[in-house]
Short mmCIF file of C-alpha atoms and ligand atoms in Angstrom, two decimals:
data_model
loop_
_atom_site.label_atom_id
_atom_site.label_comp_id
_atom_site.label_asym_id
_atom_site.label_seq_id
_atom_site.Cartn_x
_atom_site.Cartn_y
_atom_site.Cartn_z
CA MET A 1310 69.13 105.66 28.84
CA PRO A 1311 67.56 107.58 25.81
CA GLU A 1312 65.85 105.17 24.44
CA LYS A 1313 65.81 105.98 20.66
CA ALA A 1314 69.74 106.84 19.89
CA PHE A 1315 70.92 103.58 21.50
CA ALA A 1316 67.60 100.98 21.46
CA HIS A 1317 70.53 98.24 21.25
CA ARG A 1318 73.21 98.93 23.95
CA GLY A 1319 75.15 95.28 23.23
CA PHE A 1320 78.59 93.74 23.87
CA MET A 1321 80.32 90.98 21.75
CA LEU A 1322 81.25 88.11 22.91
CA ASP A 1323 83.90 85.69 20.41
CA VAL A 1324 83.90 82.28 22.23
CA SER A 1325 85.65 80.63 18.66
CA ARG A 1326 88.81 81.87 19.58
CA HIS A 1327 88.66 81.29 23.21
CA TYR A 1328 86.67 79.15 24.57
CA MET A 1329 84.80 80.52 27.65
CA PRO A 1330 83.28 78.42 30.40
CA VAL A 1331 79.52 79.28 31.10
CA ALA A 1332 80.04 80.69 34.60
CA ASP A 1333 82.14 82.92 33.60
CA ILE A 1334 79.79 84.23 30.29
CA ARG A 1335 76.84 84.54 33.54
CA LYS A 1336 79.20 87.05 34.76
CA LEU A 1337 79.88 88.79 32.12
CA LEU A 1338 75.98 88.78 31.84
CA GLN A 1339 75.61 90.25 35.36
CA ALA A 1340 78.19 92.97 34.33
CA ALA A 1341 76.48 94.05 31.61
CA GLN A 1342 72.96 94.09 33.20
CA THR A 1343 75.04 96.38 35.84
CA LEU A 1344 75.79 98.75 33.14
CA GLY A 1345 72.04 99.52 31.52
CA LEU A 1346 72.92 96.87 28.61
CA ASN A 1347 70.52 94.75 26.84
CA ARG A 1348 72.30 92.77 24.03
CA MET A 1349 74.74 89.73 23.69
CA HIS A 1350 76.07 89.23 20.36
CA TRP A 1351 77.20 85.68 20.43
CA HIS A 1352 80.38 85.24 18.09
CA LEU A 1353 80.10 80.90 18.13
CA THR A 1354 81.58 80.43 15.19
CA ASP A 1355 85.16 81.63 13.23
CA ASP A 1356 88.23 79.97 11.93
CA GLN A 1357 89.45 78.56 15.20
CA GLY A 1358 86.65 76.97 16.81
CA TRP A 1359 83.18 76.09 16.54
CA ARG A 1360 81.49 76.37 19.32
CA ILE A 1361 77.65 75.98 19.59
CA GLU A 1362 76.29 72.04 19.42
CA ILE A 1363 74.05 70.86 16.09
CA ARG A 1364 72.91 67.27 16.62
CA LYS A 1365 72.69 67.30 12.55
CA TYR A 1366 75.94 67.69 12.30
CA PRO A 1367 77.58 66.39 14.89
CA LYS A 1368 81.40 66.37 13.48
CA LEU A 1369 80.70 70.40 14.20
CA THR A 1370 82.30 70.07 17.63
CA GLN A 1371 83.51 66.52 17.64
CA ILE A 1372 85.91 68.10 15.29
CA GLY A 1373 85.30 71.91 14.78
CA SER A 1374 85.60 72.96 18.75
CA VAL A 1375 89.00 71.57 19.51
CA ARG A 1376 92.04 72.71 18.79
CA GLY A 1377 96.21 72.28 19.32
CA ASP A 1378 98.89 74.80 21.07
CA SER A 1379 97.95 78.05 19.45
CA TRP A 1380 99.82 81.34 18.60
CA PHE A 1381 97.69 84.71 18.69
CA GLY A 1382 100.77 86.66 19.90
CA GLY A 1383 99.71 87.31 23.47
CA GLY A 1384 98.26 84.59 26.55
CA SER A 1385 98.80 81.15 27.10
CA GLU A 1386 99.53 78.68 24.08
CA THR A 1387 97.19 75.83 25.47
CA GLU A 1388 94.33 77.58 27.82
CA ASN A 1389 90.77 77.49 26.73
CA ASN A 1390 91.55 76.35 22.90
CA CYS A 1391 88.75 73.49 22.94
CA GLY A 1392 84.77 73.10 24.48
CA TYR A 1393 81.19 73.90 23.05
CA TYR A 1394 78.48 75.09 24.15
CA THR A 1395 75.49 71.89 24.15
CA GLN A 1396 72.18 72.58 23.51
CA GLU A 1397 71.36 72.43 27.03
CA GLU A 1398 73.61 74.97 28.40
CA ILE A 1399 72.67 77.40 25.46
CA ARG A 1400 68.76 77.36 26.78
CA GLY A 1401 70.15 78.38 29.97
CA ILE A 1402 72.18 80.89 29.36
CA VAL A 1403 69.67 82.74 26.93
CA GLU A 1404 67.26 82.51 30.10
CA TYR A 1405 69.41 83.49 32.70
CA ALA A 1406 70.40 86.50 30.62
CA GLY A 1407 66.52 87.14 29.65
CA SER A 1408 66.28 87.16 33.20
CA LEU A 1409 68.68 90.04 33.44
CA GLY A 1410 67.04 91.82 31.00
CA ILE A 1411 69.38 91.11 27.92
CA ASP A 1412 68.66 89.30 24.50
CA ILE A 1413 71.34 87.44 23.17
CA ILE A 1414 72.01 87.56 18.78
CA PRO A 1415 73.97 83.99 17.83
CA GLU A 1416 76.31 84.92 15.20
CA ILE A 1417 77.13 81.53 12.84
CA GLU A 1418 79.61 83.30 9.80
CA ILE A 1419 78.72 82.61 6.47
CA PRO A 1420 80.14 82.64 4.31
CA GLY A 1421 83.95 82.86 5.23
CA HIS A 1422 85.66 82.31 8.77
CA GLU A 1423 84.60 78.69 8.23
CA SER A 1424 88.21 77.11 8.45
CA ALA A 1425 86.89 74.67 11.58
CA MET A 1426 83.07 74.26 9.59
CA LEU A 1427 85.32 72.58 6.46
CA ALA A 1428 87.55 70.68 8.82
CA ALA A 1429 84.46 68.93 9.82
CA TYR A 1430 82.78 68.93 7.02
CA PRO A 1431 84.83 69.67 3.88
CA GLU A 1432 82.54 67.93 1.06
CA TYR A 1433 80.80 71.83 1.59
CA GLY A 1434 83.59 73.20 0.36
CA CYS A 1435 84.46 74.47 -3.23
CA ARG A 1436 86.41 71.70 -5.59
CA ARG A 1437 89.75 73.16 -6.09
CA GLY A 1438 90.67 73.87 -2.85
CA ASN A 1439 89.24 71.66 -0.26
CA GLY A 1440 85.94 69.82 -1.37
CA ASP A 1441 88.32 67.75 -4.07
CA GLY A 1442 90.89 67.30 -1.15
CA ARG A 1443 93.52 69.85 -2.25
CA TRP A 1444 94.33 73.00 -0.38
CA PRO A 1445 92.59 71.50 2.80
CA ASP A 1446 90.92 73.16 5.48
CA LYS A 1447 91.63 72.72 9.69
CA VAL A 1448 91.01 74.24 12.45
CA GLU A 1449 93.29 77.92 13.03
CA ILE A 1450 95.56 78.23 15.17
CA SER A 1451 96.52 81.26 14.49
CA CYS A 1452 95.11 84.86 14.14
CA GLY A 1453 94.50 85.91 10.38
CA ILE A 1454 91.75 85.54 7.59
CA PHE A 1455 91.90 82.35 6.03
CA PRO A 1456 90.43 81.32 2.26
CA GLY A 1457 87.92 78.93 3.69
CA LEU A 1458 84.72 79.92 2.48
CA ILE A 1459 81.79 77.59 2.45
CA CYS A 1460 80.61 76.47 -1.50
CA ALA A 1461 78.31 78.79 -2.94
CA GLY A 1462 77.76 76.45 -5.41
CA LYS A 1463 76.77 73.45 -4.29
CA PRO A 1464 72.57 73.13 -3.51
CA ASP A 1465 73.84 70.61 -0.78
CA ALA A 1466 76.54 73.58 0.78
CA MET A 1467 73.11 75.47 0.87
CA ARG A 1468 70.86 72.93 2.72
CA PHE A 1469 73.74 72.46 5.35
CA LEU A 1470 73.12 75.71 6.57
CA LYS A 1471 70.03 76.07 6.53
CA ASP A 1472 69.58 72.95 8.40
CA ILE A 1473 72.46 74.27 10.70
CA LEU A 1474 69.98 77.88 11.23
CA ASP A 1475 67.03 76.01 11.91
CA GLU A 1476 68.83 74.36 14.93
CA VAL A 1477 70.25 77.60 16.04
CA THR A 1478 66.74 79.55 15.31
CA GLU A 1479 65.27 76.91 17.94
CA LEU A 1480 67.46 77.80 20.56
CA PHE A 1481 67.10 81.88 20.77
CA PRO A 1482 64.34 83.49 20.69
CA TYR A 1483 65.48 87.00 19.52
CA PRO A 1484 64.08 87.71 16.42
CA ALA A 1485 67.21 88.31 14.49
CA MET A 1486 70.47 87.01 13.75
CA HIS A 1487 73.95 87.39 12.54
CA ILE A 1488 75.15 85.85 9.87
CA GLY A 1489 78.27 87.21 9.57
CA GLY A 1490 79.88 88.06 5.94
CA ASP A 1491 82.75 89.53 7.01
CA GLU A 1492 86.44 89.27 5.34
CA ALA A 1493 85.06 86.73 3.04
CA MET A 1494 87.99 86.29 0.54
CA LYS A 1495 87.58 85.23 -2.64
CA ILE A 1496 90.59 83.28 -3.68
CA ARG A 1497 88.18 79.32 -3.84
CA TRP A 1498 85.22 80.85 -5.12
CA ARG A 1499 87.05 82.68 -8.55
CA ARG A 1500 88.05 79.04 -9.17
CA CYS A 1501 85.31 76.83 -8.10
CA PRO A 1502 83.52 75.16 -11.21
CA ASP A 1503 80.24 75.06 -8.84
CA CYS A 1504 80.42 78.41 -7.92
CA ARG A 1505 80.69 79.66 -11.43
CA ARG A 1506 78.11 77.97 -12.31
CA ARG A 1507 76.04 79.21 -9.53
CA MET A 1508 77.39 82.89 -11.22
CA ARG A 1509 76.30 82.04 -14.13
CA GLU A 1510 72.99 81.18 -13.82
CA GLU A 1511 72.26 84.24 -11.93
CA GLY A 1512 73.55 86.10 -14.47
CA ILE A 1513 76.00 87.21 -11.65
CA GLU A 1514 79.62 88.77 -12.91
CA THR A 1515 81.49 89.06 -9.57
CA GLU A 1516 82.33 87.04 -6.81
CA ASP A 1517 80.90 90.19 -4.08
CA ALA A 1518 77.86 90.07 -5.85
CA LEU A 1519 77.77 86.17 -5.70
CA GLN A 1520 78.78 86.86 -1.20
CA ARG A 1521 75.08 89.23 -1.53
CA SER A 1522 73.30 86.43 -3.65
CA VAL A 1523 74.05 83.68 -0.57
CA VAL A 1524 73.13 86.09 1.65
CA LEU A 1525 69.88 87.40 0.21
CA GLU A 1526 68.82 83.45 -0.14
CA ILE A 1527 69.92 83.12 3.84
CA GLY A 1528 68.25 86.14 4.92
CA GLU A 1529 64.99 84.70 2.78
CA TYR A 1530 65.10 81.68 4.43
CA LEU A 1531 65.67 83.13 7.90
CA ALA A 1532 63.13 85.47 7.41
CA SER A 1533 60.74 82.57 6.85
CA ARG A 1534 61.34 81.40 10.74
CA GLY A 1535 60.75 85.06 11.91
CA LYS A 1536 64.13 86.39 12.26
CA ARG A 1537 65.59 89.49 10.48
CA THR A 1538 69.19 88.89 8.95
CA ILE A 1539 72.49 90.84 10.10
CA VAL A 1540 75.25 91.06 8.76
CA TRP A 1541 78.99 92.69 8.70
CA ASN A 1542 78.88 96.25 6.45
CA ASP A 1543 81.60 94.03 3.93
CA VAL A 1544 78.33 92.42 2.53
CA LEU A 1545 77.57 95.58 1.20
CA GLU A 1546 80.69 95.92 -1.06
CA GLY A 1547 78.64 93.13 -3.61
CA GLY A 1548 75.52 95.82 -3.81
CA PRO A 1549 73.03 96.82 -2.02
CA LEU A 1550 71.02 94.76 0.54
CA PRO A 1551 67.04 95.81 1.10
CA ASP A 1552 65.97 97.37 4.37
CA THR A 1553 64.67 93.97 5.84
CA PHE A 1554 68.09 93.73 6.72
CA ILE A 1555 70.63 95.25 9.41
CA VAL A 1556 73.91 96.19 8.64
CA GLN A 1557 77.09 96.19 11.58
CA GLN A 1558 79.36 98.94 10.90
CA TRP A 1559 82.37 98.34 11.85
CA MET A 1560 85.33 99.12 9.43
CA GLY A 1561 85.73 100.97 6.08
CA GLY A 1562 82.84 101.01 3.53
CA GLU A 1563 80.89 104.04 5.29
CA GLU A 1564 79.87 105.67 1.58
CA LYS A 1565 77.84 102.13 1.34
CA THR A 1566 76.57 102.01 4.96
CA ARG A 1567 75.11 105.90 4.32
CA ALA A 1568 73.57 104.80 1.03
CA PHE A 1569 72.14 101.52 2.76
CA MET A 1570 70.34 104.21 5.96
CA GLU A 1571 69.40 106.51 3.44
CA ASN A 1572 66.96 103.53 1.72
CA GLY A 1573 65.59 102.39 5.43
CA GLY A 1574 68.27 100.19 6.62
CA ASP A 1575 69.02 100.09 10.20
CA VAL A 1576 72.80 100.33 11.52
CA ILE A 1577 73.88 99.37 14.53
CA ARG A 1578 77.15 100.70 14.90
CA SER A 1579 80.43 99.51 16.02
CA ASP A 1580 83.35 101.50 14.62
CA ASN A 1581 86.44 99.56 15.41
CA ARG A 1582 88.57 102.87 16.76
CA SER A 1583 86.09 103.61 19.25
CA PHE A 1584 84.74 100.12 20.42
CA TYR A 1585 86.36 97.64 19.34
CA LEU A 1586 87.60 96.67 23.29
CA ASP A 1587 90.08 93.46 21.97
CA TYR A 1588 92.51 96.65 21.33
CA CYS A 1589 95.15 97.61 23.78
CA TYR A 1590 94.62 100.87 25.76
CA GLY A 1591 97.28 102.90 23.75
CA GLN A 1592 94.59 102.28 20.73
CA THR A 1593 91.47 103.08 22.82
CA ASN A 1594 90.78 104.42 26.08
CA LEU A 1595 88.48 106.06 27.89
CA LYS A 1596 89.79 109.60 25.72
CA THR A 1597 89.03 107.93 22.71
CA ILE A 1598 85.34 106.93 23.93
CA ARG A 1599 84.42 110.51 24.99
CA GLU A 1600 85.44 112.16 22.08
CA THR A 1601 83.39 109.95 19.76
CA PRO A 1602 80.95 111.35 17.68
CA ARG A 1603 77.53 110.86 19.29
CA ILE A 1604 76.33 110.23 15.62
CA PRO A 1605 78.40 108.67 13.20
CA GLU A 1606 79.22 110.29 9.88
CA TYR A 1607 77.56 107.86 8.12
CA ALA A 1608 74.28 108.34 9.75
CA ARG A 1609 73.64 112.36 9.93
CA GLY A 1610 70.57 112.71 8.68
CA HIS A 1611 69.16 109.45 8.94
CA GLU A 1612 69.91 108.95 13.05
CA GLU A 1613 66.19 106.87 13.39
CA HIS A 1614 68.38 104.02 11.27
CA LEU A 1615 70.90 103.96 14.27
CA LEU A 1616 69.73 101.29 16.13
CA GLY A 1617 72.91 101.44 19.03
CA VAL A 1618 76.09 100.47 19.36
CA GLU A 1619 77.23 97.33 20.22
CA CYS A 1620 81.58 96.97 21.50
CA PRO A 1621 83.35 93.53 20.51
CA LEU A 1622 85.18 91.72 22.44
CA TRP A 1623 87.26 89.69 19.76
CA THR A 1624 89.36 87.33 21.91
CA GLU A 1625 92.48 86.15 20.32
CA ARG A 1626 94.90 87.14 23.09
CA VAL A 1627 91.95 87.15 25.64
CA ASN A 1628 92.38 83.44 26.73
CA ASN A 1629 90.09 83.50 30.27
CA ILE A 1630 87.60 85.76 32.20
CA GLY A 1631 90.72 87.59 33.58
CA ARG A 1632 91.39 88.78 30.68
CA ALA A 1633 88.30 89.52 29.56
CA ALA A 1634 87.77 92.00 32.59
CA TYR A 1635 90.89 93.78 31.77
CA GLN A 1636 90.07 94.37 28.07
CA LEU A 1637 86.61 95.24 29.03
CA PHE A 1638 86.83 97.27 31.84
CA PRO A 1639 86.97 99.80 32.40
CA ARG A 1640 86.13 100.65 28.52
CA LEU A 1641 82.70 99.32 28.46
CA THR A 1642 81.78 100.97 31.38
CA ALA A 1643 82.92 104.22 29.57
CA VAL A 1644 80.82 103.26 26.45
CA ALA A 1645 77.95 102.90 29.30
CA VAL A 1646 79.00 106.52 30.67
CA TRP A 1647 79.23 107.86 27.02
CA MET A 1648 75.46 106.47 25.96
CA GLU A 1649 74.16 107.78 28.94
CA ALA A 1650 75.01 111.06 28.43
CA GLU A 1651 72.20 114.13 27.98
CA GLY A 1652 74.79 116.76 27.59
CA GLU A 1653 78.71 117.10 27.08
CA LEU A 1654 80.66 116.18 30.63
CA SER A 1655 84.08 117.44 30.97
CA PRO A 1656 87.24 114.56 30.97
CA ALA A 1657 86.90 114.78 35.07
CA GLU A 1658 82.86 114.27 35.78
CA PHE A 1659 83.07 111.57 32.75
CA THR A 1660 86.08 109.77 35.04
CA ASP A 1661 84.24 110.09 37.30
CA ARG A 1662 81.32 108.82 36.53
CA VAL A 1663 83.04 105.71 35.03
CA ARG A 1664 84.81 105.52 38.54
CA GLU A 1665 81.60 105.07 40.05
CA LYS A 1666 80.07 102.00 37.39
CA GLN A 1667 83.32 100.67 38.33
CA LYS A 1668 83.14 100.02 41.72
CA LYS A 1669 79.61 98.08 40.84
CA ILE A 1670 82.08 96.22 38.51
CA GLU A 1671 84.75 95.06 40.58
CA ALA A 1672 81.96 94.20 43.35
CA LEU A 1673 81.64 91.30 40.67
CA GLY A 1674 84.63 89.84 41.53
CA LEU A 1675 85.78 91.60 37.78
CA THR A 1676 88.94 93.50 38.08
CA GLY A 1677 89.50 95.63 34.91
CA ALA A 1678 92.93 97.54 33.65
CA PRO A 1679 94.27 99.36 36.62
CA GLU A 1680 94.03 103.70 36.02
CA SER A 1681 97.32 103.53 34.76
CA VAL A 1682 95.94 102.89 31.09
CA TRP A 1683 92.42 104.35 31.39
CA GLU A 1684 93.59 107.69 29.44
CA MET A 1685 97.61 107.74 28.15
CA SER A 1686 100.16 110.69 27.02
CA GLU A 1687 100.53 110.12 23.25
CA GLU A 1688 103.79 108.84 23.54
CA ASP A 1689 102.97 106.02 26.12
CA ALA A 1690 99.97 105.24 23.74
CA GLU A 1691 102.72 104.91 20.85
CA LYS A 1692 104.83 102.37 23.25
CA ASP A 1693 101.22 100.29 24.19
CA ARG A 1694 100.69 99.71 20.21
CA LYS A 1695 103.85 99.22 18.99
CA ALA A 1696 104.58 96.84 22.18
CA GLU A 1697 101.14 94.91 21.31
CA TYR A 1698 102.41 95.01 17.47
CA SER A 1699 105.91 93.16 18.40
CA ARG A 1700 103.49 90.79 20.57
CA VAL A 1701 101.42 89.39 17.50
CA TYR A 1702 104.46 89.84 15.31
CA SER A 1703 107.03 87.88 16.66
CA GLY A 1704 107.97 84.60 17.26
CA ARG A 1705 105.98 81.69 16.15
CA SER A 1706 103.18 83.72 16.23
CA GLY A 1707 104.65 86.25 14.05
CA GLU A 1708 105.83 83.08 11.53
CA LEU A 1709 102.15 82.04 11.18
CA ILE A 1710 100.66 85.38 10.82
CA HIS A 1711 103.34 86.74 8.07
CA ALA A 1712 102.68 83.47 6.07
CA ASN A 1713 98.76 84.07 6.24
CA ASP A 1714 98.98 87.66 5.21
CA GLN A 1715 100.42 86.37 1.81
CA MET A 1716 97.08 84.95 1.11
CA VAL A 1717 95.72 87.96 2.45
CA LEU A 1718 98.03 89.95 -0.25
CA LEU A 1719 97.65 87.31 -3.20
CA GLU A 1720 93.47 88.29 -2.33
CA SER A 1721 93.81 91.84 -3.29
CA THR A 1722 96.52 90.92 -6.05
CA GLU A 1723 94.22 89.14 -7.55
CA ARG A 1724 91.59 91.80 -7.66
CA MET A 1725 94.36 94.41 -9.00
CA MET A 1726 95.31 91.57 -12.01
CA ARG A 1727 91.47 91.31 -12.54
CA GLU A 1728 90.80 94.79 -12.53
CA ALA A 1729 94.36 95.30 -14.70
CA GLY A 1730 92.44 93.26 -17.59
CA LEU A 1731 94.95 90.31 -16.97
CA PRO A 1732 93.35 87.19 -19.24
CA GLU A 1733 91.58 84.96 -15.90
CA ASP A 1734 93.46 82.17 -16.23
CA LEU A 1735 97.07 84.04 -15.94
CA ILE A 1736 95.90 85.16 -12.69
CA TYR A 1737 94.54 81.64 -11.29
CA ARG A 1738 97.83 79.87 -12.27
CA ALA A 1739 99.85 82.93 -10.79
CA GLY A 1740 97.38 82.62 -7.86
CA ASN A 1741 98.06 79.11 -7.36
CA THR A 1742 101.83 79.23 -7.17
CA VAL A 1743 101.78 81.00 -4.28
CA ALA A 1744 98.28 78.84 -2.88
CA ALA A 1745 100.66 75.89 -2.83
CA GLU A 1746 103.42 77.21 -1.20
CA TYR A 1747 101.00 78.18 1.75
CA TYR A 1748 99.61 75.02 1.41
CA GLY A 1749 103.03 72.88 1.29
CA GLU A 1750 102.04 71.35 -1.90
CA ALA A 1751 104.16 71.22 -4.93
CA ALA A 1752 103.52 74.21 -7.68
CA ASP A 1753 102.25 73.16 -11.10
CA PRO A 1754 105.85 73.49 -13.63
CA ALA A 1755 103.81 74.68 -15.99
CA ASP A 1756 102.86 77.71 -14.04
CA GLU A 1757 106.57 78.84 -13.38
CA SER A 1758 106.47 82.47 -15.29
CA ALA A 1759 103.04 83.14 -13.83
CA GLY A 1760 104.14 82.51 -10.41
CA LYS A 1761 107.22 84.40 -10.95
CA LEU A 1762 104.96 87.36 -12.32
CA ILE A 1763 102.40 87.51 -9.36
CA ARG A 1764 105.62 87.00 -6.91
CA GLN A 1765 107.01 89.88 -8.24
CA ILE A 1766 104.06 92.36 -7.77
CA MET A 1767 103.58 91.40 -4.14
CA LYS A 1768 106.76 91.41 -3.20
CA ALA A 1769 106.48 95.33 -4.40
CA ALA A 1770 103.36 95.53 -2.63
CA GLU A 1771 104.86 94.63 0.55
CA GLY A 1772 107.80 96.33 0.82
CA ARG A 1773 105.72 99.86 0.72
CA GLU A 1774 103.59 100.89 3.97
CA LYS A 1775 100.85 98.34 3.38
CA GLU A 1776 97.78 100.70 2.58
CA ASP A 1777 99.26 103.17 1.01
CA TRP A 1778 101.06 101.08 -1.63
CA ARG A 1779 98.24 99.10 -2.35
CA LYS A 1780 95.60 101.76 -3.28
CA GLU A 1781 98.92 103.39 -5.47
CA CYS A 1782 99.38 99.69 -7.41
CA GLU A 1783 95.50 99.98 -8.13
CA HIS A 1784 95.87 103.83 -9.12
CA LEU A 1785 98.56 102.85 -11.53
CA PHE A 1786 96.79 99.63 -13.12
CA ARG A 1787 93.78 102.31 -13.20
CA ASP A 1788 96.00 105.08 -15.16
CA ILE A 1789 97.57 102.46 -17.55
CA GLN A 1790 94.27 101.16 -18.34
CA GLN A 1791 93.12 104.29 -19.27
CA CYS A 1792 95.90 105.34 -21.18
CA ALA A 1793 95.72 102.58 -23.46
CA ALA A 1794 92.08 103.54 -23.96
CA ASP A 1795 92.64 107.07 -25.17
CA THR A 1796 95.50 105.72 -26.97
CA ALA A 1797 94.09 103.15 -29.13
CA VAL A 1798 93.84 103.79 -32.67
CA PRO A 1799 90.58 104.42 -34.41
CA ASP A 1800 89.58 102.14 -36.34
CA PRO A 1801 90.26 103.21 -39.88
CA GLY A 1802 87.86 101.55 -41.62
CA ILE A 1803 84.91 103.81 -41.04
CA PRO A 1804 85.33 107.78 -43.36
CA ALA A 1805 84.15 110.13 -41.16
CA VAL A 1806 80.46 111.39 -42.03
CA PRO A 1807 80.94 114.81 -42.56
CA ASP A 1808 79.37 117.10 -40.51
CA ARG A 1809 77.24 119.80 -42.72
CA GLU A 1810 74.93 121.56 -40.52
CA GLY A 1811 78.44 122.43 -38.85
CA THR A 1812 79.20 124.47 -41.78
CA ARG A 1813 76.05 125.85 -43.38
C1 LIG B 457 85.84 91.82 12.02
O1 LIG B 457 86.07 92.77 13.27
N1 LIG B 457 85.81 91.11 11.44
C2 LIG B 457 83.64 92.03 12.35
ZN1 LIG B 458 82.36 77.07 -4.51
#
């Protein structure tokens, strides 16, 4: 392997969406070793399950690791919904991985993706939404982005996190740990008196900056325990981070990641289009991987801060090791070939090398996807993407994800309304009516007209091609603001001072 460019050669395993038995993880570690990988990033907590025993807080696993029938739009509704790893089991896996030359990097998600955590300990959620018993969280049974965030304003909640990290850092010798930071929607934080107090006290203006403040606090704590902190690139939305942090780039925000690297920050590369192995083969396949630039645009000129590559396996639709093998192989194999390649490989050479390595993977009893999907015509790829979309968005899974989409839309709508300068109180009243419906609670009758307003905005946004329309809406709001500023009537009370110099 060219050590410098790819010192970090990893895969990420999400065991929250589906639990994976210890014996199966060991098998994946063997495969990783076969491919020359040296890191497994272990995504242990998320909305759909808390999978790591924390002795001080037993409800995290008693409640947080248990889930009923689940609807992710593919696979079984019942298989591997429940389970967790005892600290003994974790020590065993870490030791086994070490014997194979693989370091394990644990991830505890902070501050979002906390539904399972807050189902167990609601007192560490925000007031209004959870801490006061309204908008309660549960271990989620579908995919989506959920509003459950740990409260940033309660000192007890920060202590709770640090206690958890004390136990986690004891279990994993690797000198860095991951604290997530992706997809933290701020609906709760905007409304929480405790979070707002912290913002006031620290002179923080936005909730994204509040997230950064939490990350800095936790990062400092981890540093005191000898660990560097890894975060998803979303955290940079709240402002720059010091170069003691490591950023994992997955989607969007590339210019901020570039700036982080310019200031000396190290980055792990997981660009979703090339390296997300939960995607269908119509989206990401051998051709996609082969044609991925070895240095991404955001890292040009700062290659020395690119630590390497990691391929996430999110497991919403991966119930078991058989499906994991299908998603991972041969794409992880292809990424290993891509990292190893010293020069340009022809498509045939590339596939030959993948095929050779695949024999070793198959010999471990891991059956990868058939050659028929390794590369696809554009037409077949399109069909495959459509089939995946329709699996996720139909039936019960579709109903649940559509309901959750309303909260995702609410998040961006609240941001837009704020940017447009609408009064905060109006935004909350309007948003509360949408949230009340999501949580099955009665809306406050006084909020009826605010509710009507926000539903119109959301309906318009929903009816268009999502991303583009949201951007159009934002532009529209900004233009209206600009127009209002440009056409503002000047204060007539101040007479103009004659410009004598100019008339000389
Ligand atoms: C992510 O895929 N939410 C990091
Ligand atoms: Zn709060």
